[in-house]
Structure formats: structure tokens, C-alpha cells
Short mmCIF file of C-alpha atoms and ligand atoms in Angstrom, two decimals:
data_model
loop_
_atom_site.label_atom_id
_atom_site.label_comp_id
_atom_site.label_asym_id
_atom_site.label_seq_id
_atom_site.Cartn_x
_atom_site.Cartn_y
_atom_site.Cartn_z
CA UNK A 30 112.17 108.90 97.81
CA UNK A 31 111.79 105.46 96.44
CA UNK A 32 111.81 105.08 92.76
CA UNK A 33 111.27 102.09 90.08
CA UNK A 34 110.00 98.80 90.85
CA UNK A 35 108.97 98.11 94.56
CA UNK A 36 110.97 95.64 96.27
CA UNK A 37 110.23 94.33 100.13
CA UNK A 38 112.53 96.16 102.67
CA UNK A 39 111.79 99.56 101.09
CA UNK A 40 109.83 100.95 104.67
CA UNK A 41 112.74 99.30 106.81
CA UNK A 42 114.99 101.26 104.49
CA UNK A 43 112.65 104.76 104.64
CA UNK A 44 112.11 103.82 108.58
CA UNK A 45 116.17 103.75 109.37
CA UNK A 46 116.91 107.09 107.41
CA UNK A 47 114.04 109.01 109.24
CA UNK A 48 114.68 107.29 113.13
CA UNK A 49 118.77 107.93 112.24
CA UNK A 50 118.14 111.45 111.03
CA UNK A 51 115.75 112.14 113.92
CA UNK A 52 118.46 111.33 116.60
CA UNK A 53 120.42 114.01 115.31
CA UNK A 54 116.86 115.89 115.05
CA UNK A 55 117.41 116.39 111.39
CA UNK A 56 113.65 116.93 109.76
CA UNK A 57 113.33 114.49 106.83
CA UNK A 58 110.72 114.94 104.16
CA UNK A 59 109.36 111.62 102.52
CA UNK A 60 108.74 111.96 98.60
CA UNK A 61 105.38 110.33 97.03
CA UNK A 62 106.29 108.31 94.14
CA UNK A 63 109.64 108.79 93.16
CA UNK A 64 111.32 112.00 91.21
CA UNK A 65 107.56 112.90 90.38
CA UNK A 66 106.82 113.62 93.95
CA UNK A 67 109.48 116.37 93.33
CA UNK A 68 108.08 118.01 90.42
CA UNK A 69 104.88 117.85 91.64
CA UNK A 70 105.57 118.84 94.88
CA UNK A 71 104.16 115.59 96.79
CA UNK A 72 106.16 115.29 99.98
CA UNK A 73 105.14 115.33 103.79
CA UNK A 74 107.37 115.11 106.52
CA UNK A 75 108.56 111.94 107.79
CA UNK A 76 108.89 112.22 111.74
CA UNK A 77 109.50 109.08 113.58
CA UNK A 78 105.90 108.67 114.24
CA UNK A 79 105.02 108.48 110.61
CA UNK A 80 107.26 105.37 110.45
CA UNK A 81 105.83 103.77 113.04
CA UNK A 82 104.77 100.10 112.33
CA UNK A 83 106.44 99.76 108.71
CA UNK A 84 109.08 97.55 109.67
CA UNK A 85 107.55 94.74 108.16
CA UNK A 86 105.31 95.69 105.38
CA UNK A 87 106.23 95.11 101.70
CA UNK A 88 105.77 97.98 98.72
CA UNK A 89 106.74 101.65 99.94
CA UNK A 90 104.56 103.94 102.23
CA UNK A 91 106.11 106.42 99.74
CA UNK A 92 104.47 105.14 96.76
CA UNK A 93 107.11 104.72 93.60
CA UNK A 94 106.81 105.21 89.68
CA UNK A 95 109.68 105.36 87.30
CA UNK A 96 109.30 108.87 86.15
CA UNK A 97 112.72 110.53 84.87
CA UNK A 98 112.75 114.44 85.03
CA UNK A 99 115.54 114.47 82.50
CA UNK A 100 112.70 113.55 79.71
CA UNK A 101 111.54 116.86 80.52
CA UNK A 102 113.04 120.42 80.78
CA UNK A 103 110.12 121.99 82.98
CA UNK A 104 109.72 119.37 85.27
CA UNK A 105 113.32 119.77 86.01
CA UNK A 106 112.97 123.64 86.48
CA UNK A 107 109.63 122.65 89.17
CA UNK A 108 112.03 119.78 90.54
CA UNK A 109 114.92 123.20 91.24
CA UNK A 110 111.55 125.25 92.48
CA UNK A 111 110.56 122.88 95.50
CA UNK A 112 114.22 121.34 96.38
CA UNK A 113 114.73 125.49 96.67
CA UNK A 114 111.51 125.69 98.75
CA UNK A 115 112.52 123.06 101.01
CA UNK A 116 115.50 123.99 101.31
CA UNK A 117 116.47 120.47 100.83
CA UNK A 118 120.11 120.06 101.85
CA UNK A 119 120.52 116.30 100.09
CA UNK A 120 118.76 112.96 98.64
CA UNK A 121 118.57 109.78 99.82
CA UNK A 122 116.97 107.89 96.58
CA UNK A 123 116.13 104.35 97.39
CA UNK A 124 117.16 102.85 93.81
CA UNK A 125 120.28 104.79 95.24
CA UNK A 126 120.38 102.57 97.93
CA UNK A 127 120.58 99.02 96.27
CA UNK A 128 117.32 97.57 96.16
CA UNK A 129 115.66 94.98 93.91
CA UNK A 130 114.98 91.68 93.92
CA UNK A 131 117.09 90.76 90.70
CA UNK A 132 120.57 91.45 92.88
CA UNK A 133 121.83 92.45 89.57
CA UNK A 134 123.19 95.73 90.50
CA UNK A 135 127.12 96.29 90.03
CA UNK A 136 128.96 97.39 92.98
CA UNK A 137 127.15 95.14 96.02
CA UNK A 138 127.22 91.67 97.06
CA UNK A 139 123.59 91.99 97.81
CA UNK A 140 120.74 93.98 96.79
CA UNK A 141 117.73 94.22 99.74
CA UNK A 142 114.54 92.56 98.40
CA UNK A 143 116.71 89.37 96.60
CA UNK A 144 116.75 87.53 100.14
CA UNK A 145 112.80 87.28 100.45
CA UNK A 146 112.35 86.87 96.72
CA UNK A 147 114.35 83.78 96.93
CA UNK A 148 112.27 82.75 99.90
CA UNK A 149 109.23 82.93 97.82
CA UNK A 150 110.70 80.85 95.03
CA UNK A 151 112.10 78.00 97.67
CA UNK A 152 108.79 77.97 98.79
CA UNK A 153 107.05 77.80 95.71
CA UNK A 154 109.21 75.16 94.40
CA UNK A 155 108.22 72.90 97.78
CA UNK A 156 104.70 73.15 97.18
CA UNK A 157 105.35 72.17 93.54
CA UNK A 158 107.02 68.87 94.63
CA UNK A 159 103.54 67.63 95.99
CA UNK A 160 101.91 67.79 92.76
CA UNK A 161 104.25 66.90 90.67
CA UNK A 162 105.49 64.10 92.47
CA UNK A 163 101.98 62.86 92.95
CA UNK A 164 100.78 63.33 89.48
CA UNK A 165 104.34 62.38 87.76
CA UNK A 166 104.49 66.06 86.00
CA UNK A 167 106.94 67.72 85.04
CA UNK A 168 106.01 71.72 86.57
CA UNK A 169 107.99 74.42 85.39
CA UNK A 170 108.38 77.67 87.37
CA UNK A 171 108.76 80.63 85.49
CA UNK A 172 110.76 83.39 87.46
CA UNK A 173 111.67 87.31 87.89
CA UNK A 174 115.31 88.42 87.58
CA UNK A 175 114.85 90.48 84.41
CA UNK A 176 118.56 89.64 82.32
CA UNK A 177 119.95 87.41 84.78
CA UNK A 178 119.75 84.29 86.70
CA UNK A 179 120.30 84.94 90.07
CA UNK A 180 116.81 84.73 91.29
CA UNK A 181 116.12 81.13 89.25
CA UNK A 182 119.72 79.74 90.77
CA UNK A 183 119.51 80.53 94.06
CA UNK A 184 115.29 79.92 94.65
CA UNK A 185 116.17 76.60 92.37
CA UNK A 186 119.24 75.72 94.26
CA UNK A 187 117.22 75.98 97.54
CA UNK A 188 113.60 74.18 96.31
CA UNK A 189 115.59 71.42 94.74
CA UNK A 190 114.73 71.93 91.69
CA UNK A 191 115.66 69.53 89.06
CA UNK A 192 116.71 71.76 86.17
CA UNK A 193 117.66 75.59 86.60
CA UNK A 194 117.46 77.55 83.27
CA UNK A 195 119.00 81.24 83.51
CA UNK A 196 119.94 83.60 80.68
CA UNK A 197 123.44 83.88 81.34
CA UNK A 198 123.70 80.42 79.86
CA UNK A 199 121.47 79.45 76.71
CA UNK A 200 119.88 76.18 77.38
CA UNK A 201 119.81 73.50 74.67
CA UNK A 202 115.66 72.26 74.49
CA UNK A 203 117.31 68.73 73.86
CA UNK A 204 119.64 68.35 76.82
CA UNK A 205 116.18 69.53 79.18
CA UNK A 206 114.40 66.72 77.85
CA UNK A 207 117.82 64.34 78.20
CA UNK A 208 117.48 65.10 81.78
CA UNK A 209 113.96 64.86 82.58
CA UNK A 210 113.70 61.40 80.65
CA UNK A 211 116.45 60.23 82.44
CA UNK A 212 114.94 60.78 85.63
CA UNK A 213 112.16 58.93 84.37
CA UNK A 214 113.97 55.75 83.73
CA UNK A 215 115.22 56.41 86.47
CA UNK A 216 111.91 56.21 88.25
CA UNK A 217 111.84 59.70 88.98
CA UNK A 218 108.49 60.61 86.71
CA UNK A 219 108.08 64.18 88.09
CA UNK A 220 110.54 66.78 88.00
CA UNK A 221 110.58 70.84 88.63
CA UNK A 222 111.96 72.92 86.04
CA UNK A 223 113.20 76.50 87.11
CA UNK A 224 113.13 79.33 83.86
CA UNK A 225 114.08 82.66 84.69
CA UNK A 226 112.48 84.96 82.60
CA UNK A 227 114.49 86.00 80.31
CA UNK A 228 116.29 82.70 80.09
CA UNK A 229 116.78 81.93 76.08
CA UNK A 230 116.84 78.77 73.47
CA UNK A 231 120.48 78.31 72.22
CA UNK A 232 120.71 79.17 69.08
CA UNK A 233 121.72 75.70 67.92
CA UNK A 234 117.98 74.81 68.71
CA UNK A 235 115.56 77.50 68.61
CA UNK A 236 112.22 76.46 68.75
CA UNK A 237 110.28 79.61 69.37
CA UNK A 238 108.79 81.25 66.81
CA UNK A 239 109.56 85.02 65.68
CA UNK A 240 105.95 86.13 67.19
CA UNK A 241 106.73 83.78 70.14
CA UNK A 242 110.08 85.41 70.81
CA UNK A 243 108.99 89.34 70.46
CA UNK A 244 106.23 88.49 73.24
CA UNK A 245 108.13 86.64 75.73
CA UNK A 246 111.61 88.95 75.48
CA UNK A 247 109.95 92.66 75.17
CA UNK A 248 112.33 95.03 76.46
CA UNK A 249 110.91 96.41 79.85
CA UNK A 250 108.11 93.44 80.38
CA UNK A 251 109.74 89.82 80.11
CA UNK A 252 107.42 86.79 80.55
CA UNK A 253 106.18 83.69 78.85
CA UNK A 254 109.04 81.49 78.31
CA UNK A 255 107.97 79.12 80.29
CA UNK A 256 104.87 78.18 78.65
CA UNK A 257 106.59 77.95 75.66
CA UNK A 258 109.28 75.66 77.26
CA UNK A 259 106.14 73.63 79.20
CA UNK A 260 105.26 73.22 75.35
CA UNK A 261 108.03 71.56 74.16
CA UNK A 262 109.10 69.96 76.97
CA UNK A 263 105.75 67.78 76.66
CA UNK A 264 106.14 67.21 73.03
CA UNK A 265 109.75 65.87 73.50
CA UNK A 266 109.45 63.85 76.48
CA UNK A 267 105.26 62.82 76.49
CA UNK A 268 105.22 63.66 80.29
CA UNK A 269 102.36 65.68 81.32
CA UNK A 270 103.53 69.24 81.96
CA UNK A 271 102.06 72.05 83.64
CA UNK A 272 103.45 75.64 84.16
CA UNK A 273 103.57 78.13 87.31
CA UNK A 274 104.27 81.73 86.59
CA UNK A 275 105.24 83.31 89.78
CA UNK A 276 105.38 86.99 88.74
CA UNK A 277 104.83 89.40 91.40
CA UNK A 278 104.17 87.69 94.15
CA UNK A 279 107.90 87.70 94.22
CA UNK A 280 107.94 90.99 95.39
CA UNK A 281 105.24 90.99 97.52
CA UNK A 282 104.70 90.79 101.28
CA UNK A 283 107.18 91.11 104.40
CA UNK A 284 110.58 91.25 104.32
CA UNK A 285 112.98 88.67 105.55
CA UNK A 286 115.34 89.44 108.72
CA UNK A 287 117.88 89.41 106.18
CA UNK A 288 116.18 92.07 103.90
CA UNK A 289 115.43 94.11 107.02
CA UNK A 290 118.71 94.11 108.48
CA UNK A 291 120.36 95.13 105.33
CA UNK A 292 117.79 97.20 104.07
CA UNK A 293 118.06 99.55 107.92
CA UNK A 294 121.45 99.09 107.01
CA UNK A 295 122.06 100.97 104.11
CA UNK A 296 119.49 103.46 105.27
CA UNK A 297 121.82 104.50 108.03
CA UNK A 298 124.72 104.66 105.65
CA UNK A 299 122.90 106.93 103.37
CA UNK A 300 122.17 109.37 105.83
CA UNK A 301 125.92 109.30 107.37
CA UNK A 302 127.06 109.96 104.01
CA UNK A 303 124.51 113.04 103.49
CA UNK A 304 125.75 113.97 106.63
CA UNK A 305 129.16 113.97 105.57
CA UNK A 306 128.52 116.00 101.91
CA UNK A 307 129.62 112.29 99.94
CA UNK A 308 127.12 112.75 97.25
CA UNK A 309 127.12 110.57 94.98
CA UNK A 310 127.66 107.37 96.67
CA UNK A 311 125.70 104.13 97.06
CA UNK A 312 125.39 102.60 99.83
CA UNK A 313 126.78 98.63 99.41
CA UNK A 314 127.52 95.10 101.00
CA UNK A 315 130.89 94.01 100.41
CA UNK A 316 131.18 90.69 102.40
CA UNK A 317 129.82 91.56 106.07
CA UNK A 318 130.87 95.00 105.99
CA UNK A 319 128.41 98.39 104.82
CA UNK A 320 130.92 100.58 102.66
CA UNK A 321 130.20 103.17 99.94
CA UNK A 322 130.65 103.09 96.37
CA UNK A 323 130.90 105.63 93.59
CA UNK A 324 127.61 105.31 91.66
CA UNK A 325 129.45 105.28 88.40
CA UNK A 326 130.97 102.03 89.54
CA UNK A 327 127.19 100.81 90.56
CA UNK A 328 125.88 101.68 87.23
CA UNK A 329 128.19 100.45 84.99
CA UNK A 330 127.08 96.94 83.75
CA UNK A 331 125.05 94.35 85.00
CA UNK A 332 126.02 92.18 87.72
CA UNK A 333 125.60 88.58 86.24
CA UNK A 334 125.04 85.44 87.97
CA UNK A 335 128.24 83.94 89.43
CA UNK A 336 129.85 81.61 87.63
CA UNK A 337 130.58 79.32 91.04
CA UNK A 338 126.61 79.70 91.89
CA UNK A 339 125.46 78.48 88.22
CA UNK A 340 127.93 75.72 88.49
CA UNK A 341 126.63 74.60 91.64
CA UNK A 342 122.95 74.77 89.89
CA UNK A 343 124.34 72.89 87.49
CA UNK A 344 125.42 69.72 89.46
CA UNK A 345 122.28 69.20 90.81
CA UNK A 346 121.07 69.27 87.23
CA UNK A 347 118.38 65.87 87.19
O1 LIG B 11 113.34 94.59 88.57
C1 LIG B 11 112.38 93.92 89.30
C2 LIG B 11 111.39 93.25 88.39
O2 LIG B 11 110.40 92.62 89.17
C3 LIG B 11 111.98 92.27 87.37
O3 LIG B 11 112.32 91.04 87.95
C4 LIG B 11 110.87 92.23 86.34
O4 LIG B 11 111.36 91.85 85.07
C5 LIG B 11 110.41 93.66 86.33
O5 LIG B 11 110.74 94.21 87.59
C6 LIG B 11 108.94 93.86 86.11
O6 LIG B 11 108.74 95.24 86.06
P1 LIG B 11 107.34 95.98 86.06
O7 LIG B 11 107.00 96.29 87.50
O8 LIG B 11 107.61 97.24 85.29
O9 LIG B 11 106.35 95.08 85.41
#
């Protein structure tokens, strides 16, 4: 099953499990729409002509939702019923298997879906160079990552941006505009500004308003800070600024090699470990190598942008 947000590399990951398990000639029932398809008993069987083709294409053939069975006790009684039915003898849940584009999950070097996420940004952030360079603006491009910055340093480090904003680090409203009018007198009018989503004001010099802030930083559904930073960054510097919200396109469309290759990856390592009986395990990149992890020790915190990474975003600060 694959649960939560949809990421691309999900079918490469569903594709690998069900062509792995078939060589054995282990049947493999795919689950609509995450733990739901469980309760409700929405499955069909996932032979390796059902994955045929799906290589390549974003979203799930599975469908997703994030439904949690724990909320409820009779959907976890129907959830027993059909896993009995079945006579399921294990799980592979994709959310499980690291996937997301944030790469903020403990426990892996990489999470599938960052890699073409990034991809999307870089190119993004190229386009935005025509315009802005050609109309002096500044453009700011307001990214996905939910609470950290991993998205916004590496798609910034990679377009060139001119200013990467991430939540890990409050930015300071003043030093933004330091930079961008320094590139001006420079004679460098335009400039690109990448805001993660959830990137925040310091303290020291807040400038959003209360009603501002509980719209842009909602727990769940982040979004908006960079029309308020557009805002200000206009009334500090003069310099006509315009504002590209990138959203989900981020997680639309094909898959990278990278994403694919990672993404068949852990597939294979989730059904060796079924195989095996080593429940509870995700399956992770650490360096080149596919190992497993307890999922406590995926779980525990979020994995925050690294410290080397933002530095490196940093120097090529304006
Ligand atoms: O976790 C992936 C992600 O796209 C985040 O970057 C974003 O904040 C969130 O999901 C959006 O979630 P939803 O699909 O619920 O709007």
C-alpha cells in the first residue's frame, strides 16, 4: 500500500516489490488508498502484468489517503477481518519505505521523490532568470519541504539562486534586502529569492502580522510566505517584485533515474526483509549501500537540513 502524500517513484517502488515477489512466485495484493483500502477491503492482485508500463509515471496506481485505523476501533477489527481473509503473511507500506519529497525522514540519506523535486525547482529557478533578468525583478520562489529546508537549498543551490531562505535558520527581512540592493549597485538589478515554506521572520524583525502568520504556518497546510516576503521585499528595496508559488507541481510527473533506481531499490529490500520475518524495518540509503533500519530510529525526529549544505547556500548568498 502507499499511504500519505504522493511522491514520484511510488509505481517504480510498487513495480519492484510485485516483479521481485513474482520471481519467487509469491502473489502480492496491491492496496487502494492506503490503510483504508484495508478496512474497506479495496485490494486486487498485483501480478507482473498489472505493473506493466508504470515505471515512469508519477502519483500511485494504488491511489493514497492518510487515513489512520488507530482513530478508530472498528476499522481496526475490519482491518484484522480481511488481513485474516487474505491470509496476508506481511506489509510492505510505502511511507514504510522512505518516500517524500521533503527528504526529511530520520534514518536515510535519501528519501525517493526529493531527487525529481529538486529537478523541478532547478528548473523553475532557470526559467525565472529570463524574466527577472530582463525585467530587473526581484522573483521569489516559494517552495515545498514542509519544516525544513532541504528542498529550497538544494533546488536553490542548483538554479543559482541568489538568496535561499529555509526554516532551519530564521532569516532577518533586513539582511534580504542588504543583499538584493547590493546586487543592485552592483549592477545586478534582478535577483531570485528561494523561501521554503515554512521558512520564518527572526524574531528580531517580524513583520508579519498575527492573521498573516496563522495563514501562512497552519499545521498540516503551509503556504504563503512568500507573498508576504515579495511584500516587503518591494517596500524595502523599491525593486519590482513578483512571486512564483510552485506547490505541487513539485510532486508531479516522472521520476528521475535517480528516484527510480532508489525507489526499485528499496522495493526489493522490503520484500527480502518480509521474506526474512524482519518486521519492522525500513528500508534506507546509507551512502551507496541499501541497509535496514529499525523504524523507531526512522521516526524519531526530523531530519533537518545539513548544516554543510545550508552553509554552502549560504556562500552563494547575492
Ligand atoms: O510532504 C510532502 C508535502 O508536499 C509537503 O512538502 C507539503 O507541505 C505537504 O506535503 C502538502 O500536503 P497536502 O498534500 O496534504 O496538501
Amino acid at each position: 500500500m502507499t499511504g500519505g502524500g504522493d511522491c514520484p517513484g511510488l509505481n517504480a517502488a510498487i513495480r519492484a516489490i510485485a516483479r521481485r515477489a513474482a520471481a519467487d512466485s509469491v502473489a502480492v495484493l496491491g492496496i487502494r488508498n492506503g490503510w483504508l483500502g484495508l478496512v474497506e477491503n479495496d485490494c486486487f492482485e498485483l501480478t507482473r502484468s498489472a505493473v506493466v508500463g508504470i515505471l515512469p509515471r508519477g502519483g500511485t496506481i494504488l491511489g493514497t489517503s492518510r487515513f489512520n485505523p488507530l482513530k478508530d476501533e472498528q476499522s481496526i477489527v475490519r482491518l484484522k477481518e480481511n488481513w485474516a481473509m487474505h491470509q496476508l503473511s506481511g506489509l510492505a507500506v510505502v511511507g514504510g519505505i522512505p518516500k517524500t519529497i521533503d527528504n526529511d525522514i530520520c534514518g536515510t540519506d535519501f528519501t525517493f521523490g526529493f531527487d525529481t523535486a529538486v529537478s523541478i525547482v532547478t528548473d523553475a529557478v532557470d526559467r525565472l532568470h529570463s524574466t527577472a533578468e530582463s525585467h530587473h525583478r526581484v522573483m521569489v520562489v516559494e517552495v515545498m519541504g514542509r519544516h525544513t529546508g532541504w528542498i529550497a537549498a538544494y533546488g536553490g543551490i542548483a538554479g543559482g539562486a541568489d538568496v535561499i531562505l529555509v526554516p532551519e535558520h530564521p532569516f532577518r527581512i533586513s539582511r534580504v534586502c542588504d543583499l538584493l540592493n547590493t546586487r543592485r549597485e552592483d549592477g545586478r538589478a534582478f535577483s531570485i529569492v528561494v523561501v521554503a515554506e515554512d521558512a520564518h521572520p527572526h524574531g528580531d524583525e517580524a513583520f508579519l502580522t498575527e492573521a498573516q502568520s496563522n495563514a501562512i504556518y497552519q499545521h498540516g497546510h503551509l503556504g504563503g510566505i512568500g507573498e508576504a516576503l515579495a511584500a516587503e521585499i518591494e517596500k524595502c528595496t523599491g525593486i519590482q517584485t513578483r512571486v512564483t508559488k510552485l506547490g505541487y507541481v513539485q510532486r508531479g510527473g516522472s521520476p528521475t533515474p535517480f528516484d527510480r533506481i532508489l525507489a526499485t531499490r528499496f522495493g526489493i529490500k522490503a520484500y527480502e526483509m518480509i521474506r526474512e520475518g524482519r518486521w519492522g524495518h525500513m528500508a534506507a540509503l546509507r551512502g551507496t549501500k541499501i541497509v535496514m533500519v529499525p523504524l523507531d530510529d526512522a521516526v524519531c525526529d526530523l531530519k533537518r537540513l545539513d548544516e554543510e549544505i545550508y552553509r554552502v547556500a549560504e556562500m552563494f548568498s547575492a
